[in-house]
Tab-separated table of C-alpha atoms in Angstrom:
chain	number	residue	atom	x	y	z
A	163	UNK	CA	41.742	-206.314	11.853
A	164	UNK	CA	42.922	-210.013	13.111
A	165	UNK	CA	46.174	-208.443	14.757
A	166	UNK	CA	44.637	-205.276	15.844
A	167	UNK	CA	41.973	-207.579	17.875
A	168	UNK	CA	44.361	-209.671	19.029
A	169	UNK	CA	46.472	-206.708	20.651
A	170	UNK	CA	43.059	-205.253	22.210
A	171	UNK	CA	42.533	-208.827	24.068
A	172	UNK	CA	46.146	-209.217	25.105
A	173	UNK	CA	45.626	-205.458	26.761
A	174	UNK	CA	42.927	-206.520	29.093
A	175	UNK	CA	44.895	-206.776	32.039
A	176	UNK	CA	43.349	-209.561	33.724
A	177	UNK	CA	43.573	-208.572	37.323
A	178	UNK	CA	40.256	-206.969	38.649
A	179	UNK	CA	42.854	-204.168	40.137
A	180	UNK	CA	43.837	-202.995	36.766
A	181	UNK	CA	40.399	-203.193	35.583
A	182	UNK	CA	39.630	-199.020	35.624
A	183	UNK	CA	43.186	-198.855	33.203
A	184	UNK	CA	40.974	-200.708	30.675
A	185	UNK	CA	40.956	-197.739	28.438
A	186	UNK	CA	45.005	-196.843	28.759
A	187	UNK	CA	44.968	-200.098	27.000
A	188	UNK	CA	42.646	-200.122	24.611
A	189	UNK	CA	43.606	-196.648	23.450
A	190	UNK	CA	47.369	-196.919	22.745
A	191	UNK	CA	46.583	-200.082	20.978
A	192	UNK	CA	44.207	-198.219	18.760
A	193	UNK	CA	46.747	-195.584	18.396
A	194	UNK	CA	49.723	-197.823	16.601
A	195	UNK	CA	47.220	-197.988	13.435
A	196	UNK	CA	46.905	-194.556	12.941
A	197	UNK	CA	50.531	-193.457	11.872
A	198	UNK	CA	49.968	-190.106	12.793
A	199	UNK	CA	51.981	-187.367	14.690
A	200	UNK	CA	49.822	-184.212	16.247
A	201	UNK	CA	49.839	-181.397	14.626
A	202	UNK	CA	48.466	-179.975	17.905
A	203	UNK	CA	50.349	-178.404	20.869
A	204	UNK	CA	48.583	-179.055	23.920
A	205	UNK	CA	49.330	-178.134	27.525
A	206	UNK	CA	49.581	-180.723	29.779
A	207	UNK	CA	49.314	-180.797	33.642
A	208	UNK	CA	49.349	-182.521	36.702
A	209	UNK	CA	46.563	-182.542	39.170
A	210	UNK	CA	48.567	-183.936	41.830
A	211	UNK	CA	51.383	-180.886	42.178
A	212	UNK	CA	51.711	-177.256	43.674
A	213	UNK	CA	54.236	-176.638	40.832
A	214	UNK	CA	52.334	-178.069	37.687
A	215	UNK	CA	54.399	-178.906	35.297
A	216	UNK	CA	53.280	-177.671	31.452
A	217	UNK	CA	54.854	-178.107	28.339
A	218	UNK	CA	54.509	-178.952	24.312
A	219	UNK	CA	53.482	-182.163	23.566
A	220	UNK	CA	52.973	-182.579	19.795
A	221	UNK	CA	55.507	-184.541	19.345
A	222	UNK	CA	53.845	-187.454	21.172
A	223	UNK	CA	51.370	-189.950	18.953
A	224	UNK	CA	48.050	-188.505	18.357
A	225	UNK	CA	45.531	-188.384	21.149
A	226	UNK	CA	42.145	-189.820	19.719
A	227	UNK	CA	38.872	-188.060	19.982
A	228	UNK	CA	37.607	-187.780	23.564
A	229	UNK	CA	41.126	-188.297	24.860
A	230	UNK	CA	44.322	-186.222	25.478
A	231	UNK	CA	48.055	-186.922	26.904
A	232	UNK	CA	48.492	-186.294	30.493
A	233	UNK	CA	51.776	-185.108	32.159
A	234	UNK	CA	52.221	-187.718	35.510
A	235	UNK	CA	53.718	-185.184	37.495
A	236	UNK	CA	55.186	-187.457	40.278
A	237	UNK	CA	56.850	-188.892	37.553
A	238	UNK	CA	57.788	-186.131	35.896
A	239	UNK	CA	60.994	-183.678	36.635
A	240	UNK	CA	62.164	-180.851	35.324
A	241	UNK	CA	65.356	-180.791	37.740
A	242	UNK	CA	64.993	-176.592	37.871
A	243	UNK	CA	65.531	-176.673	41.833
A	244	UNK	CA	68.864	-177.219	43.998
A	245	UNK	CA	68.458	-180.818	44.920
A	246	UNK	CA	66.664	-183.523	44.346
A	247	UNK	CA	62.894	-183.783	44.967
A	248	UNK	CA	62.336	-186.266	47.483
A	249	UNK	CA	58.257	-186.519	47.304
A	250	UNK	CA	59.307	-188.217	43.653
A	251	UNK	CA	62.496	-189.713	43.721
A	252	UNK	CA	65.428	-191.805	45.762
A	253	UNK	CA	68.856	-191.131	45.984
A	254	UNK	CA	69.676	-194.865	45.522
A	255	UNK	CA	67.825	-198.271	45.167
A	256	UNK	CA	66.870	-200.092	48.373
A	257	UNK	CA	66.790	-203.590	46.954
A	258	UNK	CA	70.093	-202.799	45.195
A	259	UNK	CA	73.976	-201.594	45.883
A	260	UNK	CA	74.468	-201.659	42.844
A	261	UNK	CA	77.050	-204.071	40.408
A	262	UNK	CA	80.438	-204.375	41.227
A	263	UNK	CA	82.734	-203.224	41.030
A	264	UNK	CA	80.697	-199.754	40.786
A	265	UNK	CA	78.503	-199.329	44.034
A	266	UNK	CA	75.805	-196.453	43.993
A	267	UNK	CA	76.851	-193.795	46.437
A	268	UNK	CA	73.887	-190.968	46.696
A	269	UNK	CA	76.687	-188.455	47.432
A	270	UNK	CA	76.955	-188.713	43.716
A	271	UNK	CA	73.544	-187.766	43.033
A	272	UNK	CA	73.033	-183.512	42.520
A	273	UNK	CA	70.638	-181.422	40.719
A	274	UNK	CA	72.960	-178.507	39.090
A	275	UNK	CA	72.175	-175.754	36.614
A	276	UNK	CA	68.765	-177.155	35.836
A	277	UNK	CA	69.681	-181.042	35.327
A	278	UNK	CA	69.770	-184.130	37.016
A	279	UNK	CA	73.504	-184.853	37.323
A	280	UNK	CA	74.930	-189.087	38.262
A	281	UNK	CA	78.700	-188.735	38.627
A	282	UNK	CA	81.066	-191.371	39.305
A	283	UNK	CA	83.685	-191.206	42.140
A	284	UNK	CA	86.865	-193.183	43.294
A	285	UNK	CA	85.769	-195.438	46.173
A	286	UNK	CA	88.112	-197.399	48.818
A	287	UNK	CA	87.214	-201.154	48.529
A	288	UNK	CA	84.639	-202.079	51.168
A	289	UNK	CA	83.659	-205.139	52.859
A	290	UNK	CA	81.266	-206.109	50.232
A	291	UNK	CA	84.262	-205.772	47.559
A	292	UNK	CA	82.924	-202.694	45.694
A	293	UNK	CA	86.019	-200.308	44.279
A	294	UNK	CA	84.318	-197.587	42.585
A	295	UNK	CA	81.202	-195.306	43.257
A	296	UNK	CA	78.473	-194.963	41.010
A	297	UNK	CA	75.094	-193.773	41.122
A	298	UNK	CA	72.056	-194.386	41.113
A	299	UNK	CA	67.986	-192.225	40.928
A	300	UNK	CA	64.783	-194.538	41.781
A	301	UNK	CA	61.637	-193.037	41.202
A	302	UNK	CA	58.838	-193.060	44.546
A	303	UNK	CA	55.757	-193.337	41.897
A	304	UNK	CA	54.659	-196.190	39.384
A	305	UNK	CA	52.209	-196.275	36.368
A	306	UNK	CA	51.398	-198.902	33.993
A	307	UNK	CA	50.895	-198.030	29.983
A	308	UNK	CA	52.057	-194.682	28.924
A	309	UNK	CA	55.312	-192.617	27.458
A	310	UNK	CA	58.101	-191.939	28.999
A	311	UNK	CA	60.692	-189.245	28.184
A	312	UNK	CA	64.042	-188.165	29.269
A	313	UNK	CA	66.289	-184.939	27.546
A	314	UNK	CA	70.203	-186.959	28.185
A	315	UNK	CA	73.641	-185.906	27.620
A	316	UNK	CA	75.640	-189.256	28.256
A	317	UNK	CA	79.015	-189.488	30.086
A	318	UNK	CA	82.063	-190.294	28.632
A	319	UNK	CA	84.043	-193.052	31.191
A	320	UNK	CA	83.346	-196.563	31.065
A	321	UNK	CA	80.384	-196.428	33.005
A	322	UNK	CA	77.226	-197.006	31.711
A	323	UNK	CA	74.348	-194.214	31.451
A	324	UNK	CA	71.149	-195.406	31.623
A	325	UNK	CA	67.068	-194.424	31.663
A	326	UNK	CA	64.787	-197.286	32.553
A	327	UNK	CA	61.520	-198.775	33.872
A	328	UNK	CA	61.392	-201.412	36.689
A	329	UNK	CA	58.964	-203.022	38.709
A	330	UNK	CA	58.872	-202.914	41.952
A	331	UNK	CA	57.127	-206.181	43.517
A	332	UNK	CA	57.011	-209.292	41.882
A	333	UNK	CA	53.528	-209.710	39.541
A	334	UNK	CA	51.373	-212.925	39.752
A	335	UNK	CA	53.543	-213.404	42.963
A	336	UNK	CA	50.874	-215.516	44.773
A	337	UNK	CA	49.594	-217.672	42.218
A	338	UNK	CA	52.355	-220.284	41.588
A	339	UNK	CA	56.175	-220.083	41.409
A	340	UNK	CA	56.036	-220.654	37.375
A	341	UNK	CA	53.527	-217.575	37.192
A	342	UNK	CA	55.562	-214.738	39.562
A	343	UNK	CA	57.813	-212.905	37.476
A	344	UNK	CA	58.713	-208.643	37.147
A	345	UNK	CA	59.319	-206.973	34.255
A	346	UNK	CA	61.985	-204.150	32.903
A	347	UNK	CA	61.887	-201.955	29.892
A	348	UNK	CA	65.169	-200.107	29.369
A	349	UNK	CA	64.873	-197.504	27.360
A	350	UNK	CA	68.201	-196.186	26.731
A	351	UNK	CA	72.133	-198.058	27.822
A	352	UNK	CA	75.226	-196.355	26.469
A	353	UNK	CA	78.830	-196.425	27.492
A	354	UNK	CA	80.239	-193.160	26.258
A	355	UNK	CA	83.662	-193.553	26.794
A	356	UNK	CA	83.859	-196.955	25.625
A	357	UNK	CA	86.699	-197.615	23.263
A	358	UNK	CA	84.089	-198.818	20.263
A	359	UNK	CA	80.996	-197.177	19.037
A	360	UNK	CA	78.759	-199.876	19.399
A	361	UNK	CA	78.539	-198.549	22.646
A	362	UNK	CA	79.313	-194.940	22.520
A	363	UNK	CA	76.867	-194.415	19.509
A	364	UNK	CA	74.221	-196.708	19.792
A	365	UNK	CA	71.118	-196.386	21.463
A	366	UNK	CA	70.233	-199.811	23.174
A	367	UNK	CA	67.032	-200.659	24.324
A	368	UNK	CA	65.745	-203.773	25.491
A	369	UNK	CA	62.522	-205.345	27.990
A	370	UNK	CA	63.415	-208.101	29.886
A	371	UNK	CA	60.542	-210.652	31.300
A	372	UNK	CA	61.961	-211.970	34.601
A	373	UNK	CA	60.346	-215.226	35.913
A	374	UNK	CA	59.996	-217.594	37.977
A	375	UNK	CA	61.041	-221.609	37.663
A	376	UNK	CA	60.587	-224.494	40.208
A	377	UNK	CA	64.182	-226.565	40.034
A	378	UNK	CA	64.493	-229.591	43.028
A	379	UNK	CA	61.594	-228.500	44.395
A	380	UNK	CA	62.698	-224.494	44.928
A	381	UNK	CA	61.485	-221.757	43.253
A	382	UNK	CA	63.766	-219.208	41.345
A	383	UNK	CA	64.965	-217.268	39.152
A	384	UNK	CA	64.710	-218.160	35.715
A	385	UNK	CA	66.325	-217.142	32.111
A	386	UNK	CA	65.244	-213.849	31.574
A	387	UNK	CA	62.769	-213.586	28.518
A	388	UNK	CA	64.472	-210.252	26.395
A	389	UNK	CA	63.619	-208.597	23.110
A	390	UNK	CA	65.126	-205.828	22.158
A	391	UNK	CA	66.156	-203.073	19.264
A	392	UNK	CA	69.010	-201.160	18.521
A	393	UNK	CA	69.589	-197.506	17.283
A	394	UNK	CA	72.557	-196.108	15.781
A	395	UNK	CA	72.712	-192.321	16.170
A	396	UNK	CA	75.935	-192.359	14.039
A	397	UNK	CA	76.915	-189.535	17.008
A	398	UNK	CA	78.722	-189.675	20.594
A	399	UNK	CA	75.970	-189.880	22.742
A	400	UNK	CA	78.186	-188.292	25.282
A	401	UNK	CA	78.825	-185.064	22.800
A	402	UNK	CA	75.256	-183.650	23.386
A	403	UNK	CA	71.798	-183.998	24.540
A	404	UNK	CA	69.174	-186.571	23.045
A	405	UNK	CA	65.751	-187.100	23.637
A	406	UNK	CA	65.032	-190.942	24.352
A	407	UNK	CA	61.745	-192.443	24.643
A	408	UNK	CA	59.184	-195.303	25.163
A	409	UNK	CA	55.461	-195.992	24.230
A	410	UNK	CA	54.626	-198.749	26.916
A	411	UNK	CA	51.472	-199.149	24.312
A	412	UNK	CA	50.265	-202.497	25.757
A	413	UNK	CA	51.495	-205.682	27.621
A	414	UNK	CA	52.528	-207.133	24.234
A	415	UNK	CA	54.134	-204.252	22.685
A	416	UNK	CA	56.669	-201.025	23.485
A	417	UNK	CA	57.892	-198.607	20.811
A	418	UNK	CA	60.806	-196.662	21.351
A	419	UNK	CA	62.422	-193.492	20.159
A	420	UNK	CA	65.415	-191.402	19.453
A	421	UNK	CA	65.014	-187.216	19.121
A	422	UNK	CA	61.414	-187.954	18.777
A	423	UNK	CA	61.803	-190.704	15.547
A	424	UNK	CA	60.510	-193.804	16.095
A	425	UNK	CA	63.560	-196.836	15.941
A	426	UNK	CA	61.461	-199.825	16.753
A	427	UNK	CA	58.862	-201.814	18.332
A	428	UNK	CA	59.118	-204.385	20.725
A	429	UNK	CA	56.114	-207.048	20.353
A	430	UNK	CA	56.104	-208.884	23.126
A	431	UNK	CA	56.051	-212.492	23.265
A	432	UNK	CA	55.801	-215.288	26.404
A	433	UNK	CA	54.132	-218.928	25.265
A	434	UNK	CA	53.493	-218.886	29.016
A	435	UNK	CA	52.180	-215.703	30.120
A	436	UNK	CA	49.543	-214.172	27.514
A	437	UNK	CA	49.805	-210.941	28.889
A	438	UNK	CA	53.570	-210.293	30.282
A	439	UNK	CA	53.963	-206.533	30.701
A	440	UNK	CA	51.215	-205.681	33.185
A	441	UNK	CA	52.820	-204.978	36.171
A	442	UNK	CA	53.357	-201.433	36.932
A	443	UNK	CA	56.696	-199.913	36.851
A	444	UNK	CA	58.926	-197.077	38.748
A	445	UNK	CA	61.523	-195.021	36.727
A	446	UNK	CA	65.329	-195.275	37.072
A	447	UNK	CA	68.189	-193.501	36.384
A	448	UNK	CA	71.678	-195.083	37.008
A	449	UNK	CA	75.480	-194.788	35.947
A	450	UNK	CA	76.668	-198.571	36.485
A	451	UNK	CA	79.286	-201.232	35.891
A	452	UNK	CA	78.559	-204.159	33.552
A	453	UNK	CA	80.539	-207.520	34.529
A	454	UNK	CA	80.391	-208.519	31.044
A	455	UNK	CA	82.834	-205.505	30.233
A	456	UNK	CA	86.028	-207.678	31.421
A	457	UNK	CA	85.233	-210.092	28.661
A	458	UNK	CA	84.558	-207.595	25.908
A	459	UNK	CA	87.392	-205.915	26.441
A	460	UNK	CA	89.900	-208.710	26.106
A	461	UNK	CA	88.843	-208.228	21.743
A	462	UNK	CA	89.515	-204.978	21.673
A	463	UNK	CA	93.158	-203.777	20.807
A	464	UNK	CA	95.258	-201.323	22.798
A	465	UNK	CA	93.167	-201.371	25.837
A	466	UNK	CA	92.663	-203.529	28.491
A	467	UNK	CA	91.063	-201.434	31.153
A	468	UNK	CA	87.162	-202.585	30.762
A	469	UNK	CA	86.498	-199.535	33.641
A	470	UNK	CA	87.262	-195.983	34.528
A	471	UNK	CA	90.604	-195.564	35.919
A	472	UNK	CA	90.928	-193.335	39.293
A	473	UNK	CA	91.787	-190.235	37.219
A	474	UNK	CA	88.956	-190.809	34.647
A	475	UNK	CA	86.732	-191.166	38.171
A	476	UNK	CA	86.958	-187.890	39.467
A	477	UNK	CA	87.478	-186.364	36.153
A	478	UNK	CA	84.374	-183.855	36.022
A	479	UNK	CA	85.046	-183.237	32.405
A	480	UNK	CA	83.856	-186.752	31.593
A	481	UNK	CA	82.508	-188.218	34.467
A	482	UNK	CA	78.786	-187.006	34.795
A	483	UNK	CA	75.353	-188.209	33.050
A	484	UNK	CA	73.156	-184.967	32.764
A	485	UNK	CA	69.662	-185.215	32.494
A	486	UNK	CA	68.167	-181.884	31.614
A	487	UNK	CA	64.375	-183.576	32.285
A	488	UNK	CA	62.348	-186.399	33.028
A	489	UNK	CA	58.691	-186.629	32.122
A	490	UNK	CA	55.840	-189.361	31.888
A	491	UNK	CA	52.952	-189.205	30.453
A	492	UNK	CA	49.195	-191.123	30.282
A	493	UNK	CA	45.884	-190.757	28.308
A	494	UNK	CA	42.827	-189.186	29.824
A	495	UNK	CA	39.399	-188.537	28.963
A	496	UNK	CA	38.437	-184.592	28.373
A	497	UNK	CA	36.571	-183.982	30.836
């Protein structure tokens, strides 16, 4: 009872803005005790939507009594249309080009044949010294606590696929530079054309705590704060579709999950900030370039190329992330 009332008070979110989420907290804190799947489907549905989106959910945690899981439609996509849905999501990141040497191009950003579909292209170098084109999906719509889902089939260059959370302002921004930080919780990075399986076969997912530190008198950014597990699907994530997932249960704890199993739980922890993961978060969806890959590369025999080539590039056998659905969810009282 000691730890579960110590996760109830870290979930009060301590801003008087937050303070009608109170039971989103309480109730997925609850909820880690039980250690119980539903055996119930339910239909859920957005309020918010001309096309309501509706579905099985029994394979999320158990709703308790009084409350049910909620689809959060404009965060929530199906990708059944002919391009993307702009009311929910952007073609790119405005605060970001992306890392080089891979810049996000939204010309590489198409709904086909029912999925969400991030290619990578060649690119000429441009003034800002980017020489390949990736891509990149930001979502228009933020929540805070809840589960998020996505259905992927990975790619198989040396670009990374990825499904993420991010927030978008700075949290505590305005009381103190050693207070303002924003969070991340990255629920799935592969690489599936990497020339080692750590990367092609493992699901890694990690939250990173991103503050704030006052050196000579300015204020920046300091050592990120990052706890994170590791799943090994013993399978090329690029051979097929997987279902990967995360609880966002409180600010002290995420679980995540691979085809529906649970891998691990994150709890939490920041001596200096009691309550770190209560800022509310946007989804993402990006194919990107990782500098450390010129390093790791250099260990690994008979290759030295730590990104795609040109041909690899435009090779559409290889070269796209599919995403066959995206979908959030919260709890709500029956009415």
């Amino acid at each position: 009872m000691k730890n579960l009332q110590t996760d109830l008070n870290k979930g009060l979110v301590h801003k008087s803005l937050y303070s009608t989420l109170l039971p989103l907290v309480l109730l997925p804190a609850i909820l880690i005790f039980s250690g119980c799947q539903s055996t119930n489907d339910y239909l859920s549905g957005a309020s918010t939507s001309a096309n309501k989106i509706t579905h099985s959910i029994s394979h999320l945690p158990e709703a308790p009594a009084g409350y049910k899981w909620q689809i959060i439609d404009n965060m929530s996509d199906e990708f059944n249309g002919t391009s993307l849905d702009s009311s929910k999501w952007n073609d790119s990141i405005s605060t970001w080009k992306g890392r080089h040497p891979a810049r996000f191009l939204p010309k590489n950003v198409k709904v086909v044949n029912g999925n969400l579909a991030l290619n990578t292209s060649t690119y000429a170098e441009d003034s800002d010294g980017y020489t390949m084109g990736g891509a990149a999906v930001s979502g228009k719509h933020s929540a805070i606590y809840g589960y998020f889902e996505a259905r992927v089939k990975a790619s198989k260059t040396k670009m990374s696929t990825t499904f993420w959370l991010h927030s978008d302002t700075s949290d505590n921004s305005g009381t103190g530079c050693n207070t303002a930080h924003t969070t991340e919780i990255d629920i799935l990075e592969a690489i599936g054309g990497w020339p080692e399986r750590f990367w092609t076969d493992v699901m890694h997912s990690n939250t990173h705590y991103k503050g704030r530190e006052l050196v000579d008198g300015k204020c920046q950014g300091a050592k990120y704060i990052s706890q994170g597990v590791k799943h090994d699907a013993k399978v090329n994530l690029s051979d097929d579709f997987h279902t990967y997932a995360a609880w966002w249960v409180t600010p002290n704890k995420v679980k995540f999950y691979f085809d529906n199993q649970l891998t691990g739980t994150v709890d939490l922890d920041n001596p200096q900030d009691p309550v770190p993961f209560n800022s509310e978060m946007s989804l993402r969806m990006v194919s990107e370039t990782y500098t450390w890959q010129e390093k790791l590369i250099k260990n690994i025999e008979g290759d030295d190329e730590p990104y795609p080539t040109e041909q690899e590039l435009d090779d559409e056998s290889i070269n796209t992330i599919l995403y066959d659905y995206v979908r959030s969810y919260q709890l709500v009282a029956i009415d």
